[in-house]
Structure formats: structure tokens, C-alpha cells
XYZ file of C-alpha atoms in Angstrom:
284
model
C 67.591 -1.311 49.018
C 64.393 -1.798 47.426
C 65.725 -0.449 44.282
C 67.885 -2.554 43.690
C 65.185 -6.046 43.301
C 66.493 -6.793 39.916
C 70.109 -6.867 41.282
C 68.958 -9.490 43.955
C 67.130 -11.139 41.152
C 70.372 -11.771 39.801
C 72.188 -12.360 42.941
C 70.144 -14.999 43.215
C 70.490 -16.705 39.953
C 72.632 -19.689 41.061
C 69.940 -20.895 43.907
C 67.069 -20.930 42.067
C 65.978 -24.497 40.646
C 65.646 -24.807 36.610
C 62.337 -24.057 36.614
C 62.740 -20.673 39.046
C 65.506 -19.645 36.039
C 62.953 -19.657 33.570
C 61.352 -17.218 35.457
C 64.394 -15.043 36.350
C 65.210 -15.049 33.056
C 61.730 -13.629 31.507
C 61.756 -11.017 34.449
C 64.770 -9.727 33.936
C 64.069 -9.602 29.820
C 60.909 -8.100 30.206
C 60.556 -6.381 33.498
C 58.408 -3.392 32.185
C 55.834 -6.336 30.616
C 55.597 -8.596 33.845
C 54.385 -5.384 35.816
C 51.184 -6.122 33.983
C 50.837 -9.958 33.780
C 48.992 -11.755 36.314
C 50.740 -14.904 37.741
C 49.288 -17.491 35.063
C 50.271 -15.145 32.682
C 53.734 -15.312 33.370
C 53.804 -18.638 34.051
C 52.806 -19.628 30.272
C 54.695 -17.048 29.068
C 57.607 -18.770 31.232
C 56.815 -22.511 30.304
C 56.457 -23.473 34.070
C 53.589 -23.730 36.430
C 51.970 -20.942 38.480
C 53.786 -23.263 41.470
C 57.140 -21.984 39.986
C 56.531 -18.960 39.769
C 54.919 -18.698 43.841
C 58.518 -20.961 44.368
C 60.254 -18.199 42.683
C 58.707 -15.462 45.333
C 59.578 -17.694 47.950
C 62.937 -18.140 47.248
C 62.805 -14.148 46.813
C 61.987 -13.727 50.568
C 58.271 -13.070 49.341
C 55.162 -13.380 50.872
C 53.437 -13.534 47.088
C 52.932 -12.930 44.202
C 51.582 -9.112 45.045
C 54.815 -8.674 47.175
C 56.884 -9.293 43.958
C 55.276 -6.906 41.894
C 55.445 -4.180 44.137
C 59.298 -4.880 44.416
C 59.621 -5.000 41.155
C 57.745 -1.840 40.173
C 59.722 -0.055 42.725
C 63.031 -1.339 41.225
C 61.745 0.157 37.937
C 61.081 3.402 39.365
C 64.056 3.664 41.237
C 65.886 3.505 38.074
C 63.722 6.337 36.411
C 63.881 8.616 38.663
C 65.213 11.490 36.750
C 61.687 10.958 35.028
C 60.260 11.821 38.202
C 56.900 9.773 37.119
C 55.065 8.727 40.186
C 51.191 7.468 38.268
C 52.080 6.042 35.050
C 53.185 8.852 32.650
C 52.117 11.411 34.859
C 55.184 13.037 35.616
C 55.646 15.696 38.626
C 56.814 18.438 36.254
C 53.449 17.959 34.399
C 51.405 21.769 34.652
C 47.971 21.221 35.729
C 46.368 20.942 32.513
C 48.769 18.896 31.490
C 48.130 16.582 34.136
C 44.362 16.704 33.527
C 44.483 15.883 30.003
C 46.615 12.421 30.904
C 44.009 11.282 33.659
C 41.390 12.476 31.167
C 43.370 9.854 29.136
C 44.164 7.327 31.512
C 40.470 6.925 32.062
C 39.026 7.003 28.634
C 41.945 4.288 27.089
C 40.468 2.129 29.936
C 36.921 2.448 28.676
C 37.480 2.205 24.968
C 39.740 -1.178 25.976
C 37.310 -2.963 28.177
C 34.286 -2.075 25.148
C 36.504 -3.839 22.700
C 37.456 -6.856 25.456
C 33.405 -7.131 25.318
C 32.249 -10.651 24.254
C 28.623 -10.583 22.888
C 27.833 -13.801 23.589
C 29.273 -14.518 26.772
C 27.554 -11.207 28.118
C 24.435 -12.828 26.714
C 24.827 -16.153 28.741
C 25.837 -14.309 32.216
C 22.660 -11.750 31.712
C 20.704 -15.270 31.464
C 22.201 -16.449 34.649
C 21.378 -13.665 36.487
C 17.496 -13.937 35.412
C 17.733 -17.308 36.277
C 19.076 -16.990 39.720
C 17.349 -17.470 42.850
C 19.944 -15.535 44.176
C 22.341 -12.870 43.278
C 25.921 -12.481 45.534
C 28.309 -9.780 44.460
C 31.271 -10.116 45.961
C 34.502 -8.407 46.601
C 37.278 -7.186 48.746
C 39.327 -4.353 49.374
C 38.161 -1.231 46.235
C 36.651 -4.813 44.645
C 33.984 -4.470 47.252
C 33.148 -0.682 46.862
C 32.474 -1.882 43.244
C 30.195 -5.013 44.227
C 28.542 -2.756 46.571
C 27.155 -0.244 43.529
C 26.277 -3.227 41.497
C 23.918 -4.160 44.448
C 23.291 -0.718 44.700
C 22.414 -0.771 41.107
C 20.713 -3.981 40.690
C 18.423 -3.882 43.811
C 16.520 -0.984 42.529
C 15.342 -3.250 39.794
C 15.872 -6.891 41.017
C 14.912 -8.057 44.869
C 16.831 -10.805 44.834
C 20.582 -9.038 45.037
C 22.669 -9.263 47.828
C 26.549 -8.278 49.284
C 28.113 -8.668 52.240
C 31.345 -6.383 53.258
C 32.854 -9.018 55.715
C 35.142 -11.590 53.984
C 33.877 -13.844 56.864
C 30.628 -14.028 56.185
C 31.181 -13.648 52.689
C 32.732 -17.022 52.587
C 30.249 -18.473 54.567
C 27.741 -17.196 52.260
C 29.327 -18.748 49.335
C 29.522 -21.756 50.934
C 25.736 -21.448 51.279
C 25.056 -21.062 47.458
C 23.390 -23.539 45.338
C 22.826 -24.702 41.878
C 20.005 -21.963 41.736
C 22.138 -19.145 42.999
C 24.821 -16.703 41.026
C 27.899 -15.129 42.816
C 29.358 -12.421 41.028
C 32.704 -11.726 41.802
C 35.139 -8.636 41.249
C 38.904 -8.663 41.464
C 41.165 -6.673 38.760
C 44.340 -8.872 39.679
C 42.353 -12.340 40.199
C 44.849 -12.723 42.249
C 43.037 -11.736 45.716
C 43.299 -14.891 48.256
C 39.900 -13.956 49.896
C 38.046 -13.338 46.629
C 39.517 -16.681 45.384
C 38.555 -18.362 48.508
C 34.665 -17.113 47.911
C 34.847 -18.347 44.335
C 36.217 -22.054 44.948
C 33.105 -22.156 47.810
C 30.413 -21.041 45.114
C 31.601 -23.426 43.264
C 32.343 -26.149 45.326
C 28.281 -25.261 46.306
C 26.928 -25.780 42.152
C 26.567 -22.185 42.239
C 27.181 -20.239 38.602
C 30.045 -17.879 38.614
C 30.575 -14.803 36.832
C 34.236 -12.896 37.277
C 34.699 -9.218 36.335
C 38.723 -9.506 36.223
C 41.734 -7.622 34.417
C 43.246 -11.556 33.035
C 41.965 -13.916 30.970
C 43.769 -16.572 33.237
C 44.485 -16.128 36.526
C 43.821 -18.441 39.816
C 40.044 -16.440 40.429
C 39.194 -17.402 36.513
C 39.600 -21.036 37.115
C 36.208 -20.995 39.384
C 34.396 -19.078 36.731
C 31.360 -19.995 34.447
C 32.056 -17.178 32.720
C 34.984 -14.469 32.653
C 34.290 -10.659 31.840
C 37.737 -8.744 30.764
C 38.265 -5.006 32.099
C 40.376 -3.051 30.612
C 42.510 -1.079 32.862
C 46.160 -1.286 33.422
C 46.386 -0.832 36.986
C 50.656 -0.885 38.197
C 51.279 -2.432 41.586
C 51.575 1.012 43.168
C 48.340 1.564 41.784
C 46.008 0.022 43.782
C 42.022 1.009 44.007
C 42.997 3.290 40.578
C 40.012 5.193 39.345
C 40.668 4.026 36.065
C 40.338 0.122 37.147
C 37.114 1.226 38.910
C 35.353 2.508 35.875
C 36.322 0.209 33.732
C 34.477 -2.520 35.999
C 31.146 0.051 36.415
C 31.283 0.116 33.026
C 30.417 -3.147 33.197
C 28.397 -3.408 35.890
C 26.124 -0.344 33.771
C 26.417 -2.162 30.841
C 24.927 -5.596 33.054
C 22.178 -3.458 34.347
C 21.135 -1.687 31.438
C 20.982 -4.985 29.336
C 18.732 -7.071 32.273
C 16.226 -3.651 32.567
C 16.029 -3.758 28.810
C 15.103 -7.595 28.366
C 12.661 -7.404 31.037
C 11.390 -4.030 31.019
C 8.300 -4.934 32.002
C 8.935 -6.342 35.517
C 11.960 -3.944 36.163
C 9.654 -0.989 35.414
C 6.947 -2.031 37.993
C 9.771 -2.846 40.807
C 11.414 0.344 39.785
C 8.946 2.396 40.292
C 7.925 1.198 44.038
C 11.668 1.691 44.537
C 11.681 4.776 43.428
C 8.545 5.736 45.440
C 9.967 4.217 48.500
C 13.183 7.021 48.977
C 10.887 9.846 48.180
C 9.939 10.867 51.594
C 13.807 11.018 52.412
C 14.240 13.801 49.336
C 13.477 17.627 50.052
């Protein structure tokens, strides 16, 4: 049963190699905390190598990282389930205002978190990039891409030179395209997303700048990046594509575009306004 992951965890215990232990052992300490850490995370936290812990999986019967989390948070919730939670603290005896007031919550703790993750200088240097670029790529898969999509959405009303491609196969070969000139942006809460990853070690492989827009500090996505912007969402592995993850990344992306129309108001304004004139016909 898939409840009972932490009782195969310890099943287990005797195969695993010294290293694997080390990682038993935090999990089954701390399952509520690992829920939330990506894989470097819990490596460090572990004393091992991100290599251990994708052993660890293995050894699990487990096609990932991803796989294990999901396990795990259903183990969790298995054992709550006089609780009856199903979305964080949102419980299914909640009354509909109730219920309101928690997403209300949910959403504005992500917000307030990801403004105070905000590092001044580091926004400074990726709002440089972007002026600098001959090229802008925003990339992303999965509710990633719905994100990278607005930012180009965003962006192009104000900048020509923005671009993002839905298909991860031309999105690689895109990336793999890029040169020193060139900027891919890149969205993934976990930083854990193989195709995302992939795109990232090609822009960089290429002497393109990167810029991530990730949950972790360190994960295997913020090893390609120039620079590493922090959202602040906590986003369970049943949670997938959560509202609250998606904000806090537009907050971002608002934040990116608001900052590059301010510094050069002067061009943005002009381009702007032919934008602008150029959708008018389509409005009633």
C-alpha cells in the first residue's frame, strides 16, 4: 500500500549502503521537513551527495526523486486521515468561508515570502542582463511554461527581442543555439525538472547568461545559473501547478518588468505605445 512508504523505508534499512542510511535515517526523522527540500537540500542536510540520495530512490523501486516525494507525501496523509486535509491545512470539514480565508492565506504568505527572499542586488545584475541581451528565451515546462509564456507576454509589449517556445524539443535546440550575447530565463519551482535542466546545461554550455526563477537555493537547475531568483511558495508533491507557486513567480516576473520599463522608460514608452496601437482594431 502506498501508505505504508515509511514502513518500506524501514523494511529496507538493512540493503541500503552507508551512505543510503544516512538518508533513511533523516527521512524517517523528519518526514514532514523533506516534503519541502529539494534533492541538494537533503543531500547536505544528509552529509552525502545528491548521487545518494537518486541511489536511495533507486533502491526504493523509484523512478526519481519526484516519485519519492509523492510516496512520501502520500504516506503522510495516509496517516492523517482522520484530519481529512487534502491542500495543505485546508481540511474537508472547512465551511466555505473558512476555506476562502486559508487560500486567501495560502496565497498572500507566498507573496510576503518571496518579497523578503528578494535580493537587491542580484535583481539589479539580472535586469542588466536582460538590457544587454541580444536575445531573451524564457523557458519552461509543464505550469513552468504557462508562467514563461506571460513573461513573454509581458515583456514583448515593451521589448522586441523576447521569445518562448512551448515544445521542449525545440526548446533545447534553441538553447543550444544561444550565445554569449543571449539570456535564457528559466522557470522551475522544484529545479528539479529533467527537461528544464536539460535547456539550462545547453545555454550554458552555449556562453549564454542564465537567470533561474526557482523555489531552492540549490538544486541541480541552480548549478547552470548566473544568477538564482528565490520564490516563495511551498508547493507539496500533490500540489503540482498550485496557484500559490504561480504567483509567487509573476510576482516576479511583474516585479522584472516593472523595474526594466522604469530604467528605460524612454524606449519602452515609444515601443509600448505602437504595441498598444497595434491590438486596437481587434477591441470593440
Amino acid at each position: 500500500m502506498e501508505g505504508d512508504f515509511l514502513t518500506k523505508i524501514r523494511s529496507a534499512y538493512n540493503q541500503f549502503t552507508k551512505a543510503e542510511k544516512k538518508v533513511a535515517d533523516y527521512i524517517l526523522q523528519n518526514p514532514k521537513e523533506v516534503l519541502f527540500m529539494s534533492i541538494t537540500d537533503l543531500a547536505e542536510a544528509c552529509a552525502v551527495g545528491d548521487t545518494s540520495v537518486f541511489r536511495f530512490c533507486k533502491t526504493m523501486d523509484l523512478k526519481g526523486y519526484q516519485e519519492f516525494k509523492m510516496m512520501l507525501s502520500l504516506s503522510l496523509r495516509s496517516g492523517a486521515e482522520d484530519r481529512r486535509e487534502f491542500d495543505g491545512d485546508i481540511s474537508l470539514d472547512d465551511d466555505f468561508p473558512e476555506l476562502a480565508k486559508k487560500v486567501l492565506n495560502t496565497n498572500l504568505n507566498a507573496l510576503t515570502e518571496t518579497y523578503s527572499l528578494l535580493d537587491e542586488r542580484k535583481f539589479s545584475r539580472a535586469i542588466d542582463y536582460l538590457h544587454e541581451a541580444k536575445r531573451i528565451y524564457f523557458f519552461g515546462v509543464g505550469a513552468s511554461l504557462l508562467t514563461a509564456l506571460k513573461a513573454m507576454n509581458k515583456f514583448l509589449r515593451i521589448e522586441p527581442k523576447v521569445y518562448c517556445i512551448q515544445d521542449s524539443h525545440m526548446q533545447a535546440i534553441a538553447a543550444s543555439m544561444l550565445g554569449p550575447e543571449d539570456v535564457a530565463v528559466l522557470f522551475s519551482y522544484s529545479g528539479a525538472t529533467k527537461d528544464t535542466i536539460h535547456v539550462a546545461e545547453l545555454a550554458k554550455n552555449a556562453g549564454a547568461r542564465t537567470i533561474c526563477l526557482t523555489r531552492f537555493v540549490k538544486s541541480p537547475l541552480t548549478s547552470y545559473a548566473d544568477i538564482t531568483l528565490l520564490s516563495g511558495a511551498n508547493e507539496g508533491p500533490l500540489q503540482g501547478g498550485s496557484t500559490s507557486a504561480e504567483i509567487s513567480q509573476l510576482f516576479l516576473v511583474d516585479l522584472m518588468y516593472t523595474e526594466y520599463y522604469r530604467r528605460y522608460y524612454d524606449r519602452c514608452s515609444k515601443i509600448n505605445e505602437k504595441t498598444s496601437e497595434s491590438v486596437l482594431p481587434k477591441m470593440c
